[in-house]
Amino acid sequence: MPDTTGYDVAAIREDFPILARQIGDVPLVYLDSANTSQKPAAVIDAIDAHYRAHNANVARAMHTLGGEATAAFEGARAKVAAFIGAAGPEEVVFTKNASEALNLAAYTLGSRLQPGDEIVISVMEHHSNIVPWQLAAERTGAVLRWFDITDDGRLDLAKAEAENLINERTKVVSITAVSNVLGTVNPVADIAAQAHAVGAVMVVDAAQAVPYAGVKVEALGADLVSFTGHKMLGPTGIGVLWGRYDLLADLPPFLGGGEMINVVKLTGSTYATPPHRFEAGTPPIAEAVGLGAAIDYLNEIGIENIALHEERITAYALTRIAAVPGLKLLGPTRPVDRSGAISFTLSTADGEEIHPHDIMQLLDSRGIAVRGGHHCARPLHERLGIVASTRASLYLYTTTAEVDALADGLVYVANFFGGKR
Amino acid sequence: MPDTTGYDVAAIREDFPILARQIGDVPLVYLDSANTSQKPAAVIDAIDAHYRAHNANVARAMHTLGGEATAAFEGARAKVAAFIGAAGPEEVVFTKNASEALNLAAYTLGSRLQPGDEIVISVMEHHSNIVPWQLAAERTGAVLRWFDITDDGRLDLAKAEAENLINERTKVVSITAVSNVLGTVNPVADIAAQAHAVGAVMVVDAAQAVPYAGVKVEALGADLVSFTGHKMLGPTGIGVLWGRYDLLADLPPFLGGGEMINVVKLTGSTYATPPHRFEAGTPPIAEAVGLGAAIDYLNEIGIENIALHEERITAYALTRIAAVPGLKLLGPTRPVDRSGAISFTLSTADGEEIHPHDIMQLLDSRGIAVRGGHHCARPLHERLGIVASTRASLYLYTTTAEVDALADGLVYVANFFGGKR
Amino acid sequence: MSVEAMYQEIILDHYKAKHHSGLREPFGAEVTHVNPSCGDEVVMRVALDGDRITDVSYSGVGCSISQASTSVMTDLVIGKTVPEALSLLADFTEMMHSQGRYEPDEERLEDAVAFVGVSQFPARVKCALLGWSAFKDAAAQALAAEGQE
Amino acid sequence: MSVEAMYQEIILDHYKAKHHSGLREPFGAEVTHVNPSCGDEVVMRVALDGDRITDVSYSGVGCSISQASTSVMTDLVIGKTVPEALSLLADFTEMMHSQGRYEPDEERLEDAVAFVGVSQFPARVKCALLGWSAFKDAAAQALAAEGQE
Ligand SMILES: Cc1ncc(COP(=O)(O)O)c(C=O)c1O
Ligand SMILES: Cc1ncc(COP(=O)(O)O)c(C=O)c1O
């Protein structure tokens, strides 16, 4: 049913084959898109067609198939560049996922770090934006420092200022644009300005932002931005590191191998210019084709329409879920600077907290897919004083009926473990 | 037409949709499988079906779809383990390609290296088994030393012995099982024994061996073995590092992020046991499913039947191609310890060497796909005193008719550039 | 089977009133085990007299399955010898990996038979095994410590 | 178009008898450019008198397209001023990226018009540009060196 703005969620759902699936004998209610998104037929078919008719290695293969595969692969790079407003395709490095992109950043920026230099991240980061910096700090003697959060789940900017968190020793600041647990949208452009004021490099983990918000790298004010294909309707096996070209050109190689070289000699090698310098070996070719098709699909629906849908369905879900007895929302409770990852804890009527695994399991028996655990953000959970939480996450294909099913399911869960069976 | 052994190449070709393709108005003759292999419908369909019905993130997602995706992903790991005769699935690390696998080896083994330690590789290595070690040597002060080759394109074991190449300072030996240019099959088990005798770790680049020969890691005698999905009928975006479990368990993490951790705290993290320690972030899930299907397909045909076909078609091709006037084969000219990558140079009747790009381009106009260049093995070409070569590479679907088309095409090329137009 | 059937009354009862819960003295060894995908943790102590298990005490956070399984385990192993306990662990582990195709011996496994249904939910097998594997680890360490005395 | 048509007579003639080939003195700057995917290399020298190009000399290995293109380029630029040469380079580059949709001005580009067909083979565009981009680099360095004298 098209809503008044013409956003036709029913028609969109038709494009996603898996959404017709039954779980046991009930229909699938997929509310785990922050974990990975489902794929429209257009993406699946593009990968299929690539393997059936155009498969070849790229760059090094110059025959007709090689030319076709290279054009498709580099064409996908250009689509990504346009989608995020990069200055050009040469600023787009393909990696295997967002985690590799962040490790690429941490290894190459790490090569410039010295003991006493500071790296600033936040307690709400995903492990993929924590561990690479911990490892870089161990390798170099740099010090890792943390943004704390406020009680309503936003970066505690006041405390950071009071602590002089970003200062003349700061060399790297790496912050998520959107929390994958709290849904918080962070003021990365402001933080980037602070980082730049002290000469630090600003890295933005945009894994949860690019799929929804239509990120433009210029507006983020960042120097490096990472994201991942599988959360934005694309395939697994592909991620992106965008970088300002002059910064990329200045960074040393990370992985060595075929395609990233200029001249290899016994006595040493010289390296290709970006982006190829950072793409050792056969790249994710079919995956790039799939990601390109995903971007075409997102553009067709319109990222601003998706953002609007996300805003509305999030607002609806916040109200609907917050009304479940015994439920406590984590993160911002109002749909302002708030994306569609909604985490919470749930207690029975007698006040016993129900473990997320148990919530997830009972919801699953009703076809509802949510995630229970620490969502790869253990420091955040520790900061919140809990071990784990349950997360429902919404996307362009999520309906109000699905949110209703979740809310009803949660009431059922609370009753089940409360003894009202 | 089944041959006398029952190997039915025509039936096999039916399984590969792309082999029905026309290039312009002539049929495709794909002789570039050492660059990347084509995919049977079974592989393409497995990926398709995964996205249509079972897509979810693994490990962290515990709902029904998550369980299905995890079972498929870990099931693929078990298939790989069985295929290479690993002690168990926990010895199989999924990477993005063979190059990442070799970098993983070089970074983690590199963490143990000190100035004066020696790393031994060979001049016939692919850049992906050279540059990671050059970078590791730069980081650590270790010395990189090289196996030379003999004039017929085999490892010069006598010279290595005379030079005491592998000695008490040697900490790592990394050698390709099969040369991607010369087709040479190297005596890796013997070299592994030498490496182990001095306490060095033996790494084998099996990218060109696993697809054809049915590698069993036990027989290689290696400690770490790398290979890549896209050369063995599988998708792009996935590679493998196999390791002896006790060695893997001893290696530090490489990429940091989600899924590779045990506990993440502000003050530092502890890491998962192998293989997960080395798989940061969302892994190549659909790609693993595709690789699993590729292994099923290879098993169905029988890797020993594929090896036999490879041997015969290589023998046929060596004879047929060597007979082309002006053609000079690189590497072993007899089909003994020799796989189906056949590289050569070609000259006109008046003795002018024709550039591989020109050869490749004219062959392409006849639908024949070969590769021209240094095949990511520039040091080898330098050692051979040439800049580039042309390579035809054969696989389970290659026919004698295709080899004939190549031989005829090469005669045509020599005449074209020789002025007989 | 339905998920409601998986959550047998026995499991929920143990979850709501855990047996032998809390950390007690004396003990021969203490270990901490973690389920990294959810952060669930158990701290476990084992006290021995020779190879006889005199006490198993624990604290931790976890889902109903892991909590109940740990509770059931303590009922089973306290008073037994380490070899007897490890033999029960072997049976329990086999049952948990059977995907529901195991006929548990109720004489031996007592309340633990209730977990056969859980074995049909692969994602939860790890939960059911968390306390048992912590026990195995702690018992091995306690035995080694006994040997040194 | 057919590949045989791509290999125009003009191209093959330049390939077989390269104009201005070999490295000569004097020169204002020398550069080496490489096509990393195949290893093709060109060493190029440019000699200037003020901003007028008095000689372009080169050696290297490469395919017929890169060799012929370099040969054609030397015919075009020797005797011209650096700005004139760069303007020709701009035209040639535009033609090479046109995928065959460029109407070259034969008055200006002379033998280089033969390469319009090559622009339909994207993999070969890099080959055709190798010598030109080496020239551009060498000319810039030679100009800078002139300025310092
Ligand atoms: C011998 C050898 N090693 C390593 C590689 C690298 O494989 P990939 O490009 O998949 O990383 C290749 C293939 O290109 C190869 O032939
Ligand atoms: C905020 C954030 N950063 C990074 C990642 C890592 O992405 P990937 O698993 O694709 O490497 C994720 C997703 O898991 C995420 O939500």
mmCIF file with all atom_site columns, C-alpha atoms and ligand atoms in Angstrom, chain A residues 57 60 280-282, chain B residues 34-35 97-100 102 126 128-129 176 178-180 205 207-208 228 230-231 371 376 391, ligand 1:
data_model
loop_
_atom_site.group_PDB
_atom_site.id
_atom_site.type_symbol
_atom_site.label_atom_id
_atom_site.label_alt_id
_atom_site.label_comp_id
_atom_site.label_asym_id
_atom_site.label_entity_id
_atom_site.label_seq_id
_atom_site.pdbx_PDB_ins_code
_atom_site.Cartn_x
_atom_site.Cartn_y
_atom_site.Cartn_z
_atom_site.occupancy
_atom_site.B_iso_or_equiv
_atom_site.pdbx_formal_charge
_atom_site.auth_seq_id
_atom_site.auth_comp_id
_atom_site.auth_asym_id
_atom_site.auth_atom_id
_atom_site.pdbx_PDB_model_num
ATOM   1  C CA . ASN A 1 57  ? 39.974 -11.681 -13.974 1.00 0.00 ? 57  ASN A CA 1
ATOM   2  C CA . ARG A 1 60  ? 45.556 -8.300  -16.002 1.00 0.00 ? 60  ARG A CA 1
ATOM   3  C CA . ALA A 1 280 ? 46.438 -6.879  -3.436  1.00 0.00 ? 280 ALA A CA 1
ATOM   4  C CA . GLY A 1 281 ? 45.437 -9.949  -5.394  1.00 0.00 ? 281 GLY A CA 1
ATOM   5  C CA . THR A 1 282 ? 42.273 -10.717 -7.274  1.00 0.00 ? 282 THR A CA 1
ATOM   6  C CA . ALA B 1 34  ? 45.227 -20.026 -14.404 1.00 0.00 ? 34  ALA B CA 1
ATOM   7  C CA . ASN B 1 35  ? 44.104 -16.397 -14.199 1.00 0.00 ? 35  ASN B CA 1
ATOM   8  C CA . ASN B 1 97  ? 41.924 -14.386 -1.674  1.00 0.00 ? 97  ASN B CA 1
ATOM   9  C CA . ALA B 1 98  ? 45.255 -16.193 -1.729  1.00 0.00 ? 98  ALA B CA 1
ATOM   10 C CA . SER B 1 99  ? 47.081 -12.891 -1.453  1.00 0.00 ? 99  SER B CA 1
ATOM   11 C CA . GLU B 1 100 ? 45.446 -12.057 1.881   1.00 0.00 ? 100 GLU B CA 1
ATOM   12 C CA . LEU B 1 102 ? 49.952 -15.023 2.266   1.00 0.00 ? 102 LEU B CA 1
ATOM   13 C CA . HIS B 1 126 ? 53.891 -14.885 -7.928  1.00 0.00 ? 126 HIS B CA 1
ATOM   14 C CA . SER B 1 128 ? 51.665 -12.317 -3.902  1.00 0.00 ? 128 SER B CA 1
ATOM   15 C CA . ASN B 1 129 ? 54.337 -14.631 -2.519  1.00 0.00 ? 129 ASN B CA 1
ATOM   16 C CA . THR B 1 176 ? 54.815 -22.147 -4.774  1.00 0.00 ? 176 THR B CA 1
ATOM   17 C CA . VAL B 1 178 ? 53.110 -25.008 -9.022  1.00 0.00 ? 178 VAL B CA 1
ATOM   18 C CA . SER B 1 179 ? 54.437 -22.083 -11.034 1.00 0.00 ? 179 SER B CA 1
ATOM   19 C CA . ASN B 1 180 ? 51.674 -19.995 -12.566 1.00 0.00 ? 180 ASN B CA 1
ATOM   20 C CA . ASP B 1 205 ? 51.465 -21.172 -2.153  1.00 0.00 ? 205 ASP B CA 1
ATOM   21 C CA . ALA B 1 207 ? 46.946 -21.372 -5.672  1.00 0.00 ? 207 ALA B CA 1
ATOM   22 C CA . GLN B 1 208 ? 47.835 -23.250 -8.860  1.00 0.00 ? 208 GLN B CA 1
ATOM   23 C CA . THR B 1 228 ? 42.084 -19.098 -3.730  1.00 0.00 ? 228 THR B CA 1
ATOM   24 C CA . HIS B 1 230 ? 38.165 -18.254 -7.956  1.00 0.00 ? 230 HIS B CA 1
ATOM   25 C CA . LYS B 1 231 ? 40.789 -20.504 -9.563  1.00 0.00 ? 231 LYS B CA 1
ATOM   26 C CA . ARG B 1 371 ? 46.975 -13.795 -21.076 1.00 0.00 ? 371 ARG B CA 1
ATOM   27 C CA . CYS B 1 376 ? 52.449 -11.154 -11.713 1.00 0.00 ? 376 CYS B CA 1
ATOM   28 C CA . ARG B 1 391 ? 50.261 -17.798 -21.448 1.00 0.00 ? 391 ARG B CA 1
HETATM 29 C C1 . LIG E 2 .   ? 50.825 -18.980 -7.839  1.00 0.00 ? 1   LIG E C1 1
HETATM 30 C C2 . LIG E 2 .   ? 49.833 -17.934 -7.397  1.00 0.00 ? 1   LIG E C2 1
HETATM 31 N N1 . LIG E 2 .   ? 49.888 -17.439 -6.151  1.00 0.00 ? 1   LIG E N1 1
HETATM 32 C C3 . LIG E 2 .   ? 49.039 -16.510 -5.716  1.00 0.00 ? 1   LIG E C3 1
HETATM 33 C C4 . LIG E 2 .   ? 48.042 -16.017 -6.520  1.00 0.00 ? 1   LIG E C4 1
HETATM 34 C C5 . LIG E 2 .   ? 47.154 -14.933 -5.988  1.00 0.00 ? 1   LIG E C5 1
HETATM 35 O O1 . LIG E 2 .   ? 45.811 -15.305 -5.952  1.00 0.00 ? 1   LIG E O1 1
HETATM 36 P P1 . LIG E 2 .   ? 44.710 -14.171 -5.707  1.00 0.00 ? 1   LIG E P1 1
HETATM 37 O O2 . LIG E 2 .   ? 44.831 -13.213 -6.846  1.00 0.00 ? 1   LIG E O2 1
HETATM 38 O O3 . LIG E 2 .   ? 43.408 -14.868 -5.701  1.00 0.00 ? 1   LIG E O3 1
HETATM 39 O O4 . LIG E 2 .   ? 45.046 -13.526 -4.403  1.00 0.00 ? 1   LIG E O4 1
HETATM 40 C C6 . LIG E 2 .   ? 47.946 -16.506 -7.833  1.00 0.00 ? 1   LIG E C6 1
HETATM 41 C C7 . LIG E 2 .   ? 46.901 -16.028 -8.789  1.00 0.00 ? 1   LIG E C7 1
HETATM 42 O O5 . LIG E 2 .   ? 46.851 -14.905 -9.210  1.00 0.00 ? 1   LIG E O5 1
HETATM 43 C C8 . LIG E 2 .   ? 48.862 -17.468 -8.280  1.00 0.00 ? 1   LIG E C8 1
HETATM 44 O O6 . LIG E 2 .   ? 48.812 -17.943 -9.536  1.00 0.00 ? 1   LIG E O6 1
#
